[in-house]
C-alpha positions as a Python dict, from the first residue, in 0.01 Angstrom:
ca = {
    (1, 'X'): (0, 0, 0),
    (2, 'X'): (111, -333, -140),
    (3, 'X'): (-241, -397, -265),
    (4, 'X'): (-260, -67, -452),
    (5, 'X'): (77, -133, -617),
    (6, 'X'): (-37, -486, -707),
    (7, 'X'): (-358, -344, -856),
    (8, 'X'): (-155, -100, -1068),
    (9, 'X'): (73, -382, -1184),
    (10, 'X'): (-230, -590, -1282),
    (11, 'X'): (-375, -293, -1471),
    (12, 'X'): (-43, -252, -1655),
    (13, 'X'): (-48, -619, -1753),
    (14, 'X'): (-412, -581, -1863),
    (15, 'X'): (-311, -290, -2086),
    (16, 'X'): (-24, -493, -2229),
    (17, 'X'): (-179, -834, -2281),
    (18, 'X'): (-551, -760, -2327),
    (19, 'X'): (-559, -411, -2478),
    (20, 'X'): (-233, -490, -2667),
    (21, 'X'): (-56, -166, -2572),
    (22, 'X'): (321, -192, -2610),
    (23, 'X'): (522, -97, -2300),
    (24, 'X'): (836, 107, -2360),
    (25, 'X'): (1158, 87, -2162),
    (26, 'X'): (1049, 364, -1926),
    (27, 'X'): (719, 179, -1871),
    (28, 'X'): (918, -128, -1769),
    (29, 'X'): (1134, 76, -1530),
    (30, 'X'): (820, 238, -1383),
    (31, 'X'): (684, -113, -1327),
    (32, 'X'): (1003, -197, -1140),
    (33, 'X'): (952, 108, -917),
    (34, 'X'): (596, -11, -850),
    (35, 'X'): (729, -355, -760),
    (36, 'X'): (965, -180, -517),
    (37, 'X'): (669, -5, -352),
    (38, 'X'): (483, -336, -340),
    (39, 'X'): (783, -515, -189),
    (40, 'X'): (820, -242, 73),
    (41, 'X'): (452, -280, 162),
    (42, 'X'): (493, -654, 202),
    (43, 'X'): (802, -617, 423),
    (44, 'X'): (620, -358, 635),
    (45, 'X'): (316, -584, 666),
    (46, 'X'): (525, -886, 765),
    (47, 'X'): (737, -705, 1027),
    (48, 'X'): (556, -385, 1133),
    (49, 'X'): (698, -365, 1485),
    (50, 'X'): (1058, -465, 1414),
    (51, 'X'): (1348, -251, 1293),
    (52, 'X'): (1289, -412, 953),
    (53, 'X'): (1010, -158, 906),
    (54, 'X'): (1278, 108, 857),
    (55, 'X'): (1420, -97, 571),
    (56, 'X'): (1071, -115, 424),
    (57, 'X'): (1030, 264, 456),
    (58, 'X'): (1370, 319, 290),
    (59, 'X'): (1274, 90, -1),
    (60, 'X'): (937, 267, -20),
    (61, 'X'): (1094, 614, -31),
    (62, 'X'): (1357, 513, -286),
    (63, 'X'): (1110, 334, -513),
    (64, 'X'): (860, 619, -501),
    (65, 'X'): (1132, 877, -568),
    (66, 'X'): (1271, 679, -864),
    (67, 'X'): (915, 632, -988),
    (68, 'X'): (862, 1009, -982),
    (69, 'X'): (1186, 1064, -1174),
    (70, 'X'): (1108, 797, -1435),
    (71, 'X'): (745, 902, -1485),
    (72, 'X'): (850, 1268, -1513),
    (73, 'X'): (1114, 1183, -1774),
    (74, 'X'): (857, 975, -1963),
    (75, 'X'): (604, 1260, -1945),
    (76, 'X'): (857, 1509, -2081),
    (77, 'X'): (944, 1275, -2371),
    (78, 'X'): (576, 1247, -2458),
    (79, 'X'): (490, 1615, -2419),
    (80, 'X'): (802, 1745, -2594),
    (81, 'X'): (906, 1485, -2855),
    (82, 'X'): (1260, 1527, -2979),
    (83, 'X'): (1441, 1295, -3223),
    (84, 'X'): (1758, 1337, -3014),
    (85, 'X'): (1587, 1250, -2684),
    (86, 'X'): (1465, 891, -2701),
    (87, 'X'): (1465, 593, -2472),
    (88, 'X'): (1654, 268, -2516),
    (89, 'X'): (1521, -20, -2725),
    (90, 'X'): (1553, -271, -2441),
    (91, 'X'): (1559, -249, -2063),
    (92, 'X'): (1902, -289, -1907),
    (93, 'X'): (1889, -506, -1599),
    (94, 'X'): (2197, -613, -1402),
    (95, 'X'): (2344, -953, -1494),
    (96, 'X'): (2256, -1085, -1147),
    (97, 'X'): (1889, -984, -1194),
    (98, 'X'): (1787, -1044, -1559),
    (99, 'X'): (1416, -978, -1509),
    (100, 'X'): (1358, -958, -1884),
    (101, 'X'): (1490, -1314, -1918),
    (102, 'X'): (1308, -1451, -1613),
    (103, 'X'): (968, -1290, -1682),
    (104, 'X'): (959, -1162, -2040),
    (105, 'X'): (579, -1127, -2029),
    (106, 'X'): (624, -856, -1767),
    (107, 'X'): (967, -701, -1825),
    (108, 'X'): (1032, -695, -2203),
    (109, 'X'): (984, -356, -2367),
    (110, 'X'): (839, -337, -2716),
    (111, 'X'): (707, 18, -2750),
    (112, 'X'): (828, 371, -2814),
    (113, 'X'): (850, 609, -2516),
    (114, 'X'): (722, 906, -2719),
    (115, 'X'): (412, 725, -2843),
    (116, 'X'): (89, 819, -2671),
    (117, 'X'): (-119, 502, -2650),
    (118, 'X'): (-371, 569, -2373),
    (119, 'X'): (-519, 863, -2187),
    (120, 'X'): (-786, 916, -1925),
    (121, 'X'): (-930, 1258, -1837),
    (122, 'X'): (-680, 1414, -2082),
    (123, 'X'): (-378, 1273, -1896),
    (124, 'X'): (-143, 1014, -2044),
    (125, 'X'): (-33, 709, -1847),
    (126, 'X'): (305, 856, -1734),
    (127, 'X'): (130, 1172, -1616),
    (128, 'X'): (-98, 962, -1397),
    (129, 'X'): (207, 778, -1266),
    (130, 'X'): (374, 1105, -1165),
    (131, 'X'): (76, 1177, -940),
    (132, 'X'): (60, 821, -811),
    (133, 'X'): (429, 811, -722),
    (134, 'X'): (408, 1156, -558),
    (135, 'X'): (122, 1022, -343),
    (136, 'X'): (328, 714, -248),
    (137, 'X'): (624, 939, -162),
    (138, 'X'): (413, 1181, 47),
    (139, 'X'): (255, 899, 246),
    (140, 'X'): (600, 744, 298),
    (141, 'X'): (728, 1074, 442),
    (142, 'X'): (426, 1090, 676),
    (143, 'X'): (481, 730, 788),
    (144, 'X'): (851, 803, 848),
    (145, 'X'): (762, 1108, 1060),
    (146, 'X'): (504, 902, 1251),
    (147, 'X'): (779, 658, 1351),
    (148, 'X'): (920, 925, 1584),
    (149, 'X'): (603, 937, 1794),
    (150, 'X'): (497, 662, 2034),
    (151, 'X'): (125, 589, 2046),
    (152, 'X'): (-46, 643, 2379),
    (153, 'X'): (-162, 328, 2552),
    (154, 'X'): (-535, 340, 2622),
    (155, 'X'): (-774, 87, 2757),
    (156, 'X'): (-1121, 27, 2621),
    (157, 'X'): (-1273, 322, 2806),
    (158, 'X'): (-1003, 582, 2726),
    (159, 'X'): (-854, 617, 3077),
}
């Protein structure tokens, strides 16, 4: 899971710095949700058999859910442009976590949320992200349900 989120982050940076697409504020927030999924994957990989895995699942669920919300909002702005419904000019991070100051190459927005800059198979980037975040959320639910069941102990020959 962490590797897929890392791959998506690297693709986003490729789009920004190589293809010169301008990320909007919602793009930046969607990146943050992806970083949350990646962080949850790392915590789960580091401590899979400890109670910390429940923290990782909670972060995973929250990040995926927020990602769905953000990508859906972004999709609606692109599909139904409205001069009264726009996104902010700059991302608003808490004062204790100024990501745009610490890593401006990753977290500074410079684009317009309504602008369609890239599509693949007729879907825009936020539409793809809706599906990706739904997949992350569905797998997180399945992993959470699986936590209630203990695996059967078997030896090499299945006895």
